[in-house]
Structures are given as C-alpha cells and as structure tokens.
Coordinates of C-alpha atoms in Angstrom, one line a residue:
A1 CA 15.7 -10.8 -29.0
I2 CA 17.0 -9.9 -32.4
S3 CA 13.5 -9.0 -33.7
Y4 CA 12.9 -6.8 -30.6
L5 CA 16.3 -5.1 -31.2
E6 CA 15.4 -4.4 -34.8
N7 CA 12.0 -3.0 -34.0
S8 CA 13.4 -0.8 -31.3
L9 CA 16.2 0.6 -33.5
S10 CA 13.8 1.1 -36.4
K11 CA 11.6 3.4 -34.3
R12 CA 14.5 5.6 -33.3
L13 CA 16.9 5.4 -36.3
G14 CA 14.8 4.4 -39.3
E15 CA 14.7 1.0 -41.0
D16 CA 17.8 1.3 -43.1
Q17 CA 20.1 2.2 -40.3
A18 CA 18.5 -0.4 -38.0
K19 CA 19.1 -3.1 -40.6
R20 CA 22.8 -2.2 -40.9
L21 CA 23.2 -2.3 -37.1
K22 CA 21.3 -5.6 -37.0
N23 CA 23.8 -7.1 -39.5
T24 CA 26.7 -5.8 -37.5
Y25 CA 25.2 -7.4 -34.4
L26 CA 24.6 -10.7 -36.1
Q27 CA 28.3 -10.9 -36.9
I28 CA 29.2 -10.9 -33.2
Y29 CA 26.1 -12.7 -31.9
S30 CA 26.6 -16.2 -30.5
T31 CA 24.1 -18.9 -29.7
S32 CA 26.2 -20.3 -26.8
L33 CA 28.4 -18.9 -24.0
E34 CA 31.3 -21.1 -25.1
D35 CA 31.3 -19.5 -28.6
A36 CA 30.9 -16.0 -27.3
I37 CA 33.7 -16.0 -24.8
D38 CA 37.3 -16.0 -25.9
E39 CA 40.6 -14.3 -25.1
N40 CA 39.4 -11.0 -26.5
V41 CA 36.6 -10.6 -24.0
D42 CA 37.2 -7.9 -21.3
L43 CA 33.8 -7.5 -19.7
I44 CA 30.7 -9.6 -19.3
I45 CA 27.5 -7.9 -18.2
E46 CA 24.7 -10.2 -16.9
C47 CA 21.2 -8.9 -17.5
I48 CA 19.0 -12.0 -17.4
I49 CA 15.7 -12.4 -15.5
E50 CA 15.6 -10.9 -12.0
N51 CA 15.9 -14.3 -10.2
I52 CA 18.8 -14.7 -7.8
D53 CA 19.1 -18.5 -8.3
E54 CA 19.2 -18.1 -12.1
K55 CA 21.8 -15.4 -11.8
R56 CA 24.0 -17.4 -9.4
K57 CA 23.8 -20.4 -11.7
L58 CA 24.9 -18.3 -14.7
F59 CA 27.8 -16.8 -12.9
K60 CA 29.0 -20.2 -11.8
T61 CA 29.0 -21.4 -15.4
L62 CA 30.7 -18.2 -16.6
D63 CA 33.4 -18.6 -13.9
A64 CA 34.3 -22.0 -15.3
I65 CA 34.7 -20.9 -18.9
A66 CA 35.9 -17.3 -18.9
P67 CA 39.5 -16.3 -18.8
Q68 CA 40.6 -15.1 -15.3
N69 CA 41.2 -11.5 -16.4
V70 CA 37.6 -11.0 -17.5
I71 CA 35.5 -8.6 -15.4
F72 CA 32.1 -9.9 -14.3
A73 CA 29.3 -7.4 -13.8
S74 CA 25.6 -7.8 -12.9
N75 CA 22.8 -5.5 -14.1
T76 CA 20.6 -6.6 -11.2
S77 CA 18.4 -3.8 -9.8
S78 CA 18.0 -5.2 -6.3
F79 CA 20.1 -8.2 -5.3
R80 CA 23.3 -7.6 -3.3
I81 CA 26.3 -8.0 -5.5
T82 CA 28.3 -9.6 -2.8
L83 CA 25.8 -12.6 -2.8
L84 CA 26.1 -13.0 -6.5
S85 CA 29.9 -12.8 -6.4
E86 CA 30.0 -15.8 -4.0
S87 CA 28.9 -18.0 -6.9
C88 CA 32.4 -17.6 -8.3
K89 CA 35.8 -18.8 -7.0
A90 CA 37.6 -16.5 -4.6
E91 CA 40.1 -15.2 -7.1
R92 CA 37.3 -14.1 -9.4
R93 CA 35.6 -12.0 -6.8
T94 CA 38.2 -9.2 -7.1
R95 CA 37.0 -8.6 -10.6
F96 CA 33.3 -8.7 -9.8
L97 CA 30.9 -5.8 -9.4
G98 CA 27.4 -4.4 -10.1
L99 CA 26.8 -2.3 -13.2
H100 CA 23.2 -1.2 -13.0
F101 CA 21.7 0.5 -16.1
F102 CA 18.3 2.2 -16.2
N103 CA 15.3 1.7 -18.5
P104 CA 14.8 3.2 -21.1
L105 CA 18.5 3.3 -21.9
S106 CA 17.9 5.9 -24.6
V107 CA 16.6 8.4 -22.1
L108 CA 18.2 7.6 -18.7
R109 CA 22.0 7.8 -18.9
L110 CA 22.8 6.9 -15.3
V111 CA 24.7 3.7 -14.4
E112 CA 25.4 2.6 -10.8
I113 CA 28.7 0.9 -10.1
I114 CA 28.5 -1.3 -7.0
P115 CA 31.7 -2.8 -5.8
T116 CA 31.9 -5.8 -3.3
P117 CA 34.3 -5.8 -0.4
W118 CA 36.7 -7.7 -2.6
T119 CA 36.5 -5.6 -5.8
E120 CA 39.9 -4.2 -6.8
N121 CA 40.1 -0.4 -7.3
T122 CA 41.6 -0.8 -10.8
V123 CA 38.5 -2.8 -11.8
I124 CA 36.2 0.0 -10.6
S125 CA 38.3 2.5 -12.6
E126 CA 38.2 0.4 -15.7
V127 CA 34.4 -0.1 -15.6
K128 CA 33.9 3.7 -14.8
S129 CA 35.9 4.5 -17.9
F130 CA 33.9 2.0 -20.0
A131 CA 30.6 3.6 -18.8
E132 CA 31.8 7.1 -19.7
R133 CA 33.0 5.9 -23.2
I134 CA 29.5 4.7 -24.0
G135 CA 27.9 8.0 -22.9
R136 CA 26.7 7.0 -19.5
I137 CA 26.8 9.0 -16.2
P138 CA 28.4 6.7 -13.6
I139 CA 28.1 7.0 -9.9
I140 CA 30.1 4.7 -7.6
L141 CA 28.6 3.4 -4.4
N142 CA 30.7 2.9 -1.2
K143 CA 28.7 -0.1 0.0
D144 CA 26.6 -2.9 -1.4
V145 CA 23.1 -2.6 0.0
P146 CA 19.9 -4.1 -1.3
A147 CA 18.4 -2.1 -4.2
F148 CA 21.5 0.1 -4.1
L149 CA 20.8 3.9 -4.3
V150 CA 18.4 4.9 -6.9
N151 CA 16.1 1.9 -6.9
R152 CA 16.0 1.9 -3.1
L153 CA 14.7 5.5 -3.2
F154 CA 12.3 4.6 -6.0
L155 CA 11.0 1.7 -4.1
R156 CA 10.5 3.8 -0.9
L157 CA 8.5 6.3 -3.0
T158 CA 6.4 3.5 -4.5
S159 CA 5.9 1.9 -1.1
E160 CA 4.9 5.2 0.6
C161 CA 2.5 6.1 -2.2
A162 CA 0.8 2.7 -1.9
W163 CA 0.6 3.0 1.9
A164 CA -0.9 6.5 1.6
V165 CA -3.6 5.0 -0.5
E166 CA -4.0 2.1 1.9
Y167 CA -4.5 4.6 4.8
G168 CA -7.2 6.4 2.8
E169 CA -5.3 9.6 2.4
Y170 CA -5.4 9.6 -1.5
S171 CA -6.6 7.6 -4.5
F172 CA -4.2 6.2 -7.0
E173 CA -5.1 8.9 -9.5
E174 CA -4.6 11.7 -6.9
I175 CA -1.1 10.4 -6.1
D176 CA -0.3 10.3 -9.8
S177 CA -1.7 13.8 -10.3
L178 CA 0.4 15.1 -7.4
L179 CA 3.7 13.6 -8.6
K180 CA 3.1 14.2 -12.3
Y181 CA 1.8 17.8 -12.4
R182 CA 2.9 19.3 -9.0
F183 CA 6.3 17.6 -8.6
G184 CA 7.1 17.2 -12.3
M185 CA 7.7 13.4 -12.8
P186 CA 7.1 12.3 -16.4
M187 CA 4.5 9.8 -15.2
G188 CA 2.7 9.2 -12.0
I189 CA 4.1 6.4 -9.9
F190 CA 1.1 4.0 -10.4
E191 CA 0.7 5.1 -14.1
L192 CA 4.4 4.2 -14.5
H193 CA 4.0 0.7 -13.0
D194 CA 1.1 0.0 -15.4
V195 CA 2.9 1.3 -18.5
L196 CA 6.6 0.6 -18.2
G197 CA 7.4 -2.6 -20.2
G198 CA 3.7 -3.2 -20.5
G199 CA 3.5 -3.5 -16.7
C200 CA 6.1 -3.9 -14.0
I201 CA 4.0 -4.5 -10.9
D202 CA 5.4 -8.0 -10.5
I203 CA 9.0 -6.7 -10.6
T204 CA 8.3 -4.1 -7.8
Y205 CA 6.4 -6.7 -5.8
H206 CA 9.4 -9.1 -5.8
A207 CA 11.9 -6.3 -5.1
L208 CA 9.8 -5.1 -2.1
N209 CA 9.6 -8.6 -0.7
Y210 CA 13.4 -8.9 -1.0
L211 CA 13.8 -5.7 0.9
N212 CA 11.4 -7.0 3.5
E213 CA 13.5 -10.2 3.9
E214 CA 16.6 -8.1 4.3
H215 CA 15.3 -5.3 6.6
G216 CA 12.1 -6.6 8.2
D217 CA 9.5 -4.2 9.3
A218 CA 11.4 -1.2 8.0
W219 CA 10.2 -2.4 4.6
K220 CA 6.7 -3.8 5.0
V221 CA 5.1 -4.6 1.7
P222 CA 1.9 -2.6 1.0
P223 CA -1.0 -5.0 0.7
V224 CA -2.2 -3.7 -2.7
F225 CA 0.8 -5.4 -4.4
G226 CA -0.1 -8.8 -3.1
K227 CA -3.7 -8.2 -4.1
L228 CA -2.8 -7.2 -7.6
M229 CA -0.5 -10.2 -8.1
S230 CA -3.2 -12.6 -6.9
E231 CA -5.6 -11.1 -9.4
N232 CA -3.0 -11.2 -12.2
R233 CA -3.3 -7.4 -12.6
R234 CA 0.3 -6.7 -13.5
G235 CA -0.1 -3.7 -15.8
R236 CA -1.5 -2.6 -19.1
K237 CA -0.3 -5.7 -21.0
W238 CA -2.5 -7.8 -18.7
G239 CA -5.5 -5.5 -19.3
A240 CA -5.4 -4.1 -15.7
G241 CA -3.0 -3.0 -13.0
F242 CA -3.6 -0.1 -10.7
Y243 CA -5.9 1.1 -13.5
E244 CA -8.4 -0.6 -15.8
W245 CA -7.0 -0.5 -19.3
G246 CA -9.5 -0.9 -22.1
T247 CA -9.3 0.3 -25.7
N248 CA -8.8 3.9 -24.6
D249 CA -5.7 5.3 -23.0
I250 CA -6.0 6.6 -19.4
E251 CA -5.1 10.2 -18.8
I252 CA -4.3 11.5 -15.3
K253 CA -6.2 14.7 -14.6
P254 CA -4.2 17.7 -13.4
R255 CA -5.2 19.2 -10.0
R256 CA -3.9 22.1 -7.9
W257 CA -1.9 21.0 -4.9
S258 CA -0.4 22.7 -1.9
L259 CA 3.3 22.1 -1.1
D260 CA 2.1 20.2 2.1
H261 CA 1.0 17.3 -0.1
L262 CA 4.4 17.0 -1.7
I263 CA 6.1 17.1 1.7
R264 CA 3.7 14.3 2.9
V265 CA 4.6 11.9 0.1
L266 CA 8.3 12.8 -0.3
S267 CA 9.4 13.0 3.4
P268 CA 9.8 9.2 3.8
V269 CA 11.9 9.1 0.7
I270 CA 14.1 11.9 2.0
N271 CA 14.4 9.9 5.3
E272 CA 15.6 7.0 3.2
A273 CA 18.2 9.2 1.5
A274 CA 19.4 10.3 5.0
W275 CA 19.8 6.5 5.9
L276 CA 22.0 6.1 2.8
I277 CA 24.1 9.1 4.0
E278 CA 24.3 7.8 7.6
N279 CA 25.4 4.4 6.5
E280 CA 28.0 5.8 4.1
V281 CA 26.5 4.1 1.0
V282 CA 27.4 7.2 -1.0
A283 CA 30.8 8.9 -0.9
D284 CA 29.3 12.2 -2.1
I285 CA 25.7 13.3 -1.2
N286 CA 25.5 14.9 -4.7
D287 CA 25.4 11.3 -6.1
I288 CA 21.9 11.0 -4.6
E289 CA 20.8 14.0 -6.6
I290 CA 22.6 12.9 -9.8
G291 CA 21.0 9.4 -9.4
L292 CA 17.5 10.7 -9.0
I293 CA 17.7 13.2 -11.9
H294 CA 19.5 10.9 -14.4
G295 CA 18.2 7.5 -13.2
L296 CA 14.6 8.3 -12.5
N297 CA 14.2 11.5 -14.5
F298 CA 13.2 13.5 -11.4
P299 CA 12.7 17.2 -11.9
R300 CA 15.3 17.9 -9.2
G301 CA 17.1 16.2 -6.4
L302 CA 15.3 15.5 -3.1
L303 CA 18.1 16.9 -0.9
H304 CA 17.8 20.2 -2.6
F305 CA 14.0 19.9 -2.3
A306 CA 14.3 19.4 1.4
D307 CA 16.6 22.4 1.8
D308 CA 14.1 24.4 -0.2
V309 CA 11.0 23.6 1.9
G310 CA 13.0 23.3 5.2
I311 CA 14.4 20.2 6.8
D312 CA 12.4 21.1 9.9
K313 CA 9.2 20.6 8.0
I314 CA 10.4 17.2 6.7
V315 CA 11.1 16.2 10.3
D316 CA 7.7 17.5 11.6
Q317 CA 5.9 15.5 8.9
L318 CA 7.9 12.3 9.7
E319 CA 7.3 12.7 13.5
N320 CA 3.5 13.2 12.9
L321 CA 3.4 10.1 10.7
Y322 CA 5.5 8.0 13.2
K323 CA 3.1 9.1 16.0
K324 CA 0.0 8.3 14.0
R325 CA 1.1 5.1 12.2
N326 CA 3.8 3.7 14.5
E327 CA 5.8 2.4 11.6
I328 CA 9.6 2.3 11.9
W329 CA 10.3 3.8 8.5
Y330 CA 8.7 7.1 9.6
K331 CA 11.1 7.6 12.5
P332 CA 13.3 10.6 11.5
N333 CA 16.8 9.7 10.8
K334 CA 19.6 11.0 13.0
I335 CA 21.0 13.0 10.1
L336 CA 17.7 15.0 9.8
I337 CA 17.4 15.4 13.6
D338 CA 20.9 16.8 13.8
C339 CA 20.2 19.3 11.0
V340 CA 17.2 20.7 12.9
T341 CA 19.1 20.7 16.3
Q342 CA 22.0 22.6 14.7
K343 CA 19.7 25.0 12.9
K344 CA 20.9 23.8 9.5
I345 CA 17.5 23.5 8.0
G346 CA 18.2 24.6 4.4
R347 CA 18.1 27.8 2.4
S348 CA 16.5 29.9 5.1
T349 CA 19.5 29.4 7.3
M350 CA 22.0 29.2 4.4
R351 CA 23.0 25.6 5.4
G352 CA 21.2 22.3 5.2
F353 CA 22.3 19.3 3.1
Y354 CA 24.1 22.0 1.1
T355 CA 25.7 25.4 1.8
Y356 CA 24.2 28.4 0.0
S357 CA 25.8 31.8 -0.8
Q358 CA 25.9 34.4 -3.5
V359 CA 28.2 32.2 -5.6
M360 CA 26.8 28.7 -4.8
Y361 CA 23.4 27.9 -6.3
E362 CA 21.3 24.8 -7.3
F363 CA 20.1 26.1 -10.7
V364 CA 22.6 28.8 -11.6
I365 CA 26.3 28.8 -12.4
V366 CA 28.2 32.1 -12.1
E367 CA 31.5 32.8 -13.7
K368 CA 33.7 35.9 -14.4
I369 CA 36.0 36.3 -17.4
E370 CA 38.0 39.5 -17.0
S371 CA 35.3 42.3 -16.6
V372 CA 32.4 40.1 -17.9
G373 CA 30.0 38.4 -15.5
I374 CA 28.5 35.2 -16.9
I375 CA 25.3 33.7 -15.5
K376 CA 24.3 30.2 -16.7
L377 CA 20.9 28.6 -16.2
N378 CA 21.7 25.2 -15.0
R379 CA 18.8 22.7 -15.2
P380 CA 19.8 21.1 -18.5
H381 CA 17.9 17.8 -17.9
R382 CA 14.7 19.9 -18.1
G383 CA 15.7 22.3 -20.8
N384 CA 16.5 24.9 -18.1
A385 CA 12.7 25.2 -17.5
V386 CA 12.2 27.8 -14.7
L387 CA 11.1 27.0 -11.1
P388 CA 10.4 29.6 -8.4
T389 CA 13.7 28.8 -6.7
M390 CA 15.5 29.3 -10.0
L391 CA 14.0 32.7 -10.4
A392 CA 15.1 33.7 -6.9
E393 CA 18.6 32.4 -7.6
L394 CA 18.8 34.3 -10.9
Y395 CA 17.7 37.5 -9.1
T396 CA 20.4 37.1 -6.5
A397 CA 23.1 36.4 -9.1
V398 CA 22.1 39.4 -11.3
E399 CA 21.9 41.7 -8.3
H400 CA 25.3 40.5 -7.0
M401 CA 26.9 41.2 -10.4
I402 CA 25.3 44.7 -10.6
Y403 CA 27.0 45.6 -7.3
D404 CA 30.3 44.0 -8.2
K405 CA 32.6 46.9 -9.3
N406 CA 34.9 44.5 -11.2
I407 CA 32.0 43.4 -13.5
R408 CA 31.1 45.9 -16.3
S409 CA 28.8 43.8 -18.5
I410 CA 26.7 40.6 -17.9
V411 CA 25.9 37.6 -20.1
I412 CA 23.0 35.3 -19.4
T413 CA 23.0 31.9 -21.2
G414 CA 22.0 28.3 -20.6
T415 CA 23.9 25.0 -20.0
G416 CA 23.1 22.0 -22.1
K417 CA 21.2 22.1 -25.4
H418 CA 18.9 25.0 -24.6
F419 CA 18.7 28.5 -23.3
C420 CA 15.4 28.2 -21.5
T421 CA 12.3 26.3 -22.5
G422 CA 10.0 28.4 -20.3
A423 CA 8.3 28.1 -17.0
D424 CA 8.1 24.6 -15.5
V425 CA 4.4 23.7 -15.8
T426 CA 4.4 22.4 -12.2
A427 CA 4.2 26.0 -11.1
F428 CA 0.7 26.2 -12.6
F429 CA -0.6 23.5 -10.3
S430 CA 0.5 25.1 -7.0
E431 CA -1.8 27.0 -4.7
E432 CA -2.9 30.4 -5.8
K433 CA -0.6 32.3 -3.4
E434 CA 2.4 30.3 -4.7
L435 CA 1.3 31.1 -8.3
V436 CA 1.0 34.8 -7.5
N437 CA 4.5 34.7 -5.9
F438 CA 5.9 32.9 -9.0
N439 CA 4.5 35.7 -11.2
R440 CA 5.9 38.4 -9.0
L441 CA 9.3 36.8 -8.9
G442 CA 9.5 36.7 -12.7
N443 CA 8.4 40.4 -13.0
R444 CA 10.8 41.4 -10.3
L445 CA 13.7 39.6 -12.0
F446 CA 12.9 40.8 -15.6
N447 CA 12.5 44.4 -14.4
L448 CA 15.9 44.1 -12.6
I449 CA 17.5 42.9 -15.8
E450 CA 15.9 45.6 -18.0
R451 CA 16.7 48.4 -15.6
S452 CA 20.1 47.2 -14.6
P453 CA 22.7 50.1 -14.9
K454 CA 25.0 47.5 -16.6
V455 CA 24.4 46.1 -20.1
I456 CA 23.0 42.6 -20.0
I457 CA 23.3 40.3 -23.0
A458 CA 21.0 37.2 -23.5
A459 CA 23.1 34.6 -25.3
I460 CA 20.5 32.2 -26.8
N461 CA 21.7 28.6 -27.3
G462 CA 19.0 26.2 -28.6
A463 CA 15.4 26.9 -27.6
A464 CA 14.1 30.0 -26.0
L465 CA 10.4 29.3 -25.5
G466 CA 7.7 31.0 -23.5
G467 CA 9.3 32.3 -20.3
G468 CA 12.7 31.7 -21.9
L469 CA 12.0 34.2 -24.7
E470 CA 10.4 36.6 -22.1
L471 CA 13.7 36.4 -20.2
A472 CA 15.7 37.2 -23.3
L473 CA 13.4 40.1 -24.3
S474 CA 14.2 41.8 -20.9
A475 CA 17.9 41.9 -21.9
D476 CA 19.5 44.8 -23.7
I477 CA 21.1 42.7 -26.5
R478 CA 20.1 39.3 -27.8
V479 CA 22.6 37.1 -29.7
A480 CA 21.9 33.5 -30.8
S481 CA 23.6 30.4 -32.1
K482 CA 22.6 29.3 -35.5
N483 CA 20.6 26.4 -34.0
A484 CA 18.5 28.6 -31.8
K485 CA 14.7 28.6 -32.0
I486 CA 12.3 31.0 -30.3
A487 CA 8.6 31.1 -29.7
L488 CA 5.8 32.3 -27.3
P489 CA 3.6 29.1 -27.5
E490 CA 1.5 29.8 -24.3
L491 CA -1.8 30.2 -26.2
R492 CA -1.5 26.6 -27.4
L493 CA -1.8 25.6 -23.7
G494 CA -4.7 27.9 -23.1
L495 CA -2.5 30.5 -21.4
I496 CA -1.1 33.9 -22.3
P497 CA 2.6 35.1 -22.2
G498 CA 3.6 36.3 -18.8
W499 CA 6.2 38.5 -17.1
G500 CA 5.7 41.4 -19.5
G501 CA 6.6 39.2 -22.5
A502 CA 3.7 40.4 -24.6
Y503 CA 4.6 44.1 -23.9
R504 CA 8.3 43.6 -24.6
L505 CA 7.6 41.7 -27.9
V506 CA 5.2 44.4 -29.1
R507 CA 7.9 47.0 -28.2
S508 CA 10.5 45.0 -30.2
V509 CA 8.6 44.2 -33.4
G510 CA 5.3 46.2 -33.4
I511 CA 1.8 45.2 -32.4
S512 CA 0.8 43.5 -35.7
L513 CA 3.7 41.1 -35.9
A514 CA 3.7 40.5 -32.1
K515 CA 0.0 39.5 -32.2
Y516 CA 0.7 37.2 -35.1
L517 CA 3.6 35.4 -33.4
M518 CA 1.7 35.0 -30.1
L519 CA -1.6 34.0 -31.6
T520 CA 0.0 31.3 -33.8
G521 CA 2.7 30.3 -31.4
K522 CA 5.0 30.3 -34.5
T523 CA 8.5 29.0 -33.9
L524 CA 11.2 31.2 -35.5
T525 CA 14.7 30.1 -36.4
A526 CA 17.6 32.3 -35.3
E527 CA 17.9 33.9 -38.8
E528 CA 14.1 34.6 -39.0
A529 CA 14.2 36.2 -35.5
K530 CA 17.1 38.4 -36.6
Q531 CA 15.1 39.5 -39.7
Y532 CA 12.3 40.5 -37.4
G533 CA 14.6 42.4 -35.1
I534 CA 14.1 40.1 -32.1
I535 CA 17.7 38.9 -32.2
H536 CA 20.6 41.2 -33.1
E537 CA 23.4 38.8 -34.1
V538 CA 23.5 35.1 -35.1
F539 CA 26.7 33.1 -34.8
E540 CA 27.9 29.7 -35.8
E541 CA 27.6 27.2 -33.0
N542 CA 31.4 26.6 -32.8
S543 CA 32.1 30.3 -32.4
F544 CA 29.0 31.4 -30.5
Q545 CA 30.6 31.6 -27.0
D546 CA 33.7 33.4 -28.2
K547 CA 31.9 36.0 -30.3
T548 CA 29.3 36.6 -27.5
L549 CA 32.2 37.2 -25.1
R550 CA 33.9 39.5 -27.6
I551 CA 30.7 41.7 -27.7
A552 CA 30.5 41.7 -23.9
K553 CA 34.2 42.8 -23.6
E554 CA 33.7 45.5 -26.1
I555 CA 30.8 46.9 -24.1
S556 CA 32.8 46.6 -20.9
R557 CA 35.3 49.1 -22.3
G558 CA 32.7 51.8 -22.5
S559 CA 31.5 54.3 -20.0
L560 CA 29.1 52.7 -17.4
S561 CA 27.6 56.1 -16.6
A562 CA 26.8 56.8 -20.3
Q563 CA 25.4 53.2 -20.8
S564 CA 23.2 53.5 -17.7
L565 CA 21.8 56.9 -18.7
L566 CA 21.1 55.6 -22.2
K567 CA 19.2 52.6 -20.8
H568 CA 17.2 54.9 -18.5
L569 CA 16.3 57.3 -21.4
C570 CA 15.1 54.3 -23.5
A571 CA 13.0 52.9 -20.7
N572 CA 11.3 56.3 -20.1
F573 CA 10.7 56.8 -23.8
F574 CA 8.4 53.7 -23.9
G575 CA 7.0 54.5 -20.5
Y576 CA 4.9 51.5 -19.8
D577 CA 3.4 51.0 -16.3
D578 CA 4.7 48.0 -14.3
N579 CA 1.5 47.9 -12.2
K580 CA -0.6 47.8 -15.4
I581 CA 1.4 44.8 -16.6
L582 CA 1.0 43.0 -13.3
M583 CA -2.7 43.7 -13.2
D584 CA -3.3 42.6 -16.8
E585 CA -1.4 39.4 -16.1
L586 CA -3.8 38.6 -13.2
N587 CA -6.0 37.5 -16.1
V588 CA -3.7 34.4 -16.1
Y589 CA -5.3 33.4 -12.8
K590 CA -8.7 33.7 -14.3
L591 CA -7.6 31.4 -17.1
L592 CA -6.1 28.9 -14.6
S593 CA -9.4 28.7 -12.8
N594 CA -11.1 27.2 -15.8
E595 CA -10.6 24.0 -17.8
D596 CA -8.6 25.3 -20.8
P597 CA -5.1 25.4 -19.3
I598 CA -5.7 22.0 -17.6
E599 CA -6.7 20.6 -21.0
G600 CA -3.8 22.3 -22.7
I601 CA -1.1 21.0 -20.3
K602 CA -2.7 17.5 -20.2
A603 CA -2.6 17.4 -24.0
L604 CA 1.1 18.4 -23.9
Y605 CA 1.9 15.5 -21.5
Y606 CA 0.0 13.0 -23.6
K607 CA 1.2 14.3 -27.0
R608 CA -2.2 15.1 -28.5
E609 CA -4.2 18.1 -29.7
P610 CA -6.0 20.0 -26.9
K611 CA -9.8 20.2 -26.9
F612 CA -10.6 23.6 -25.4
V613 CA -14.0 24.4 -24.0
D614 CA -13.7 28.2 -23.9
S615 CA -15.5 28.4 -20.5
I616 CA -14.4 31.9 -19.3
D617 CA -15.3 35.4 -20.3
I618 CA -12.4 37.8 -19.8
K619 CA -13.5 41.4 -19.0
F620 CA -11.4 44.3 -20.3

C-alpha cells in the first residue's frame, strides 16, 4: 500500500514531494487497529474489499475498540449502509453513515453522504464539513438504497448498454463510440470497464448481482458479465475483457451518430433517475446532475438532456422498448408520464424537470451590476466548451440584455478556470443537419455580438481556444487576466477555424500574422496577444474582475447612440459578406466527410500525434 501510494504521488507531484509526503504518512501509519485508534480519532472511513461479510466483521471489531464519540463511515459503492450499521451496537448506529468517494480521487471530487434511519443530523453536518474541507463536493441522500445515486445510474447505463449488445442492436465498439464521441464521456462504457484499475468487470458483475438480489427482475444481470467472469476476462490486466488486449492499445473509432441513438441508450438511465426522484432518494433533483457531472465526469446532467431532447421522446422510446422487450425496467416511471400528460416536456414548453426563462439557463449565468450586464459561460467541468444548447442560451442572454434599457454595456466571461476552450467535439459527430445548425447558431450569435448596438467586452480568464477565441474576437473589446492563453488550434485536428474566426483574426492582426497563428496553432500568452493587438488590456488575476467592471462602467456612462453609430461605421468599413463566410465554412463539412478530422480528434482523445491521410481536394 505504501509503495502504491509513493508511485501514485510521484507521478503527480514529483519524487521529492512524494517522499516527503510518504515520510509524513509513515509517522501516522499503524500496523494494527488498536495502535491506530485512540482518543484523538474523530472519524474512521472503511474502504476495504467490496465484500459485505468482511465489512461487517471489520465494523464489529471497530465498535469494540473505538471510543463512543467516533464517527463510522463506509466507502462502499453498493451495499446498503443500514445493513452495515447493524454490525455495531445500537448506540453506535447514530454515528454511522456512508461516505462514498469516486475513483480516481484526483479527478472526481464528488462524495456521497448516505445516512441511515438512525444517523444524527449533527453527524451528517460534521461529515459534510469534513468533505468540504478536503476539497470534495458532497451530496446528501435522503434514503439509503442499494448503489445509492451515482453508481445506481452508472450501473443502469452499463446494464442497458450490455443488453443493447445482447439484443443485437450494437457492438461493444459502437456503444463506446456513441458514448465517447457523440455524448462526450471520457471513455466508452466497455472501454472503461476494461481499463479502470486494470479491469473492473468483476466489481460491476457483483454489484449487478447484488441489485438483482434486492430488486429482482427490475435488475436482471446481462448474460455477457457471467460469460466474461467464467472465462476470466476481467479487463486489460487479465489480457482480455470486452476487448482483446495485446501489445497495442485499443482505440475506439469515432462515428457520426444521430440523436436517436443517444435517446435509445440513455432513456432507461433517465427512467432510473425518475425512480430516484419518485422514491425521494434525493432532496434536490439537482443532486442528480451534480452527481453525474462530478462523480462520473458526464458532459452534462441527464435531466437537462431529457429537457433538451423532450421528455415525450424519452417516454416514447421507453414505451417502444417495453412493448418490444417486455422488461419491467423499460416501463416509463410515473414522474415521466406525468410530465408528458401535463405538457411539461422540457425546453420546448419552458418546463420539464427544470423551469426555463430569460434569466434561468443550464449553461449561462446572467448578472447585473449597476448598468453593466454580465454573462458567464457556465460549464466549468468541461472548460466551458460550447454545445448547441449553450450557443442558443448565449444568444437569448445577449439579446435580452440588448433590449434591457437598464443595461448600457455587456461583459462576457467564463466561470471556473477558463473563458472557453472551444466547441465541444461531440458536435462534430452529430448528423449533418445538426452540424449545419450548430454552425449557423454560432454565426448568428457572433454576428449578434459584433453588431449589438451596445458595447460588448470579452473578459478572458484562462484559456480561450478555437471557438472560445472566435467568440472573443466578435466582441468590441478584449481584456484578459495575466494567466490567459489564446489559440486557434483547429488545424491540428484536421479542421479549420469556424464562425468567422479566420476573418476576424485577419481583420485584427493582418493576413500574414493571422495565417501564421492559424497554420501553426501557436498558443499565445496574454502579454503576447496584447503585443499583437488581439487583446487590449491585461490585468493581474486578483484585480481582473474589478478592472474589467471599471472599463464596462466607464463605457456605460457614454452615449449609446454615438457608440452604436461608431460600431456600425466600423462594420461597414471592413464590409465582409456574411453569406460568403458561411459558404466558405461549408468546406468544414467536406473536411468532416473524410478521415483527417476523425484521426485528429481520436489522436486528441488518446494523447498522441495524429497521422493525417490528406484524402480530400478542396476546390476554391
């Protein structure tokens, strides 16, 4: 264990710091429970092998030697906490709960807190504070159910993907391609099972069997898991799992998928989420979204996804599957049926799981400070990478502020570490009509920003890459924090800058420098970008927001009529044709029809250099 700890820390922190931490750890490390537990211990977290008998045995031992005030917590991912707490005396159970962390800890910050019926509220509060102090994002469940919240949804997704293969609808690689490239998971579901921890097929197999024992036919175990276990194909470490692992790494090939395929695979998971809501496992439905994003690294929450595509389409898919397969887990949950009956099917009706308006968005935060409107891109877990829904929300937010007479200038910035890291690559693997719409949404938004009668400032914090820089270039003024970095790296992926980015960069710095920056994909620091005239002001990080706001307020004191006329004159002076930009960018679709962008994006995922085949001849 100590050797593993040192190796893990060395990779992330360097050998010297890892050794210092190891020495600190050795000072508190004990070889026996009796030596480790004294009057100074406040909390004991159990994280041994996922075997309920072993866990119960350990807690019985701990109960006999630990002071009565010590809180007991289990890191089990599946077993009901109530069952584990029964290993202890009745008076201990009030200080017993689940504290479920997610792997890898360095990436996934979520922790689930699962009380039993006996857990005291003060204990829940203490553990929540502890989780926050160590940099975790805690969610507290209302009820103790098998696999809790996040793993329950993960297991439903895993199970459904396996059943879809069993039914002959997809292959393992097709499912992984769909979830990885079209939905945006870091790995495909079967790829993940083969790779995580060297292979975790056995863990999922046991968890699915446990759910089957608890819930019967609602959780039938897909036959493929039993088959893989009997053949000792548990993942990469065993040489085989869902895939054959030889000396070469396996790479999942990108494909173009329609939205219908995502609806097919995700509908049963959304149905399971509805079960959690119906059974009051969560106090706040937003905990489902937080759990999926920060516990599974999902690109977005599934309730928002359902609202986006339409809950009626989710119900239709489930009803078709229920009719065809006659499996109880496909029967649409009452929560979903009620949404359809009450015409609360999502964004199209302004109500679904969430309520939508001009001030309530999924990916955008709007604020107003005096006469300054502030729009924040709010997808920090993905570097504020842009999705079609995000573009539509940005358009609505900007338009609303343009028509708001109390707002005289507008600032666009990002939450988290970055301004915007560009277009989400999942958009490139949608159907052609969706891709065309994505391009038009971006052009429409950036033209609105550029031609707004009010001055718009792009406040660049962190990275502005690809579409993020293209967004900033459409603004009137660009300011940046000292840690900002900008680039148009599309050519590295076998693509070209979109949304008028190439034209706007040429207009800002001249054709020679613009071509150099785009062809090399060179990343510029904030100071370098200022020297080239791309950024107008650079501020220290601790004063960035205040100084940006000061500029916006100064502009707000000016004449809107004069500012609007000046913007109009400048736009007419350069006089480029919107239709020409759009037609030229249709070359993107020609590029996307060949192998180069597929190779470029695949290389990005697998962290290697792309091998382009140059298989297309663009006509000018």
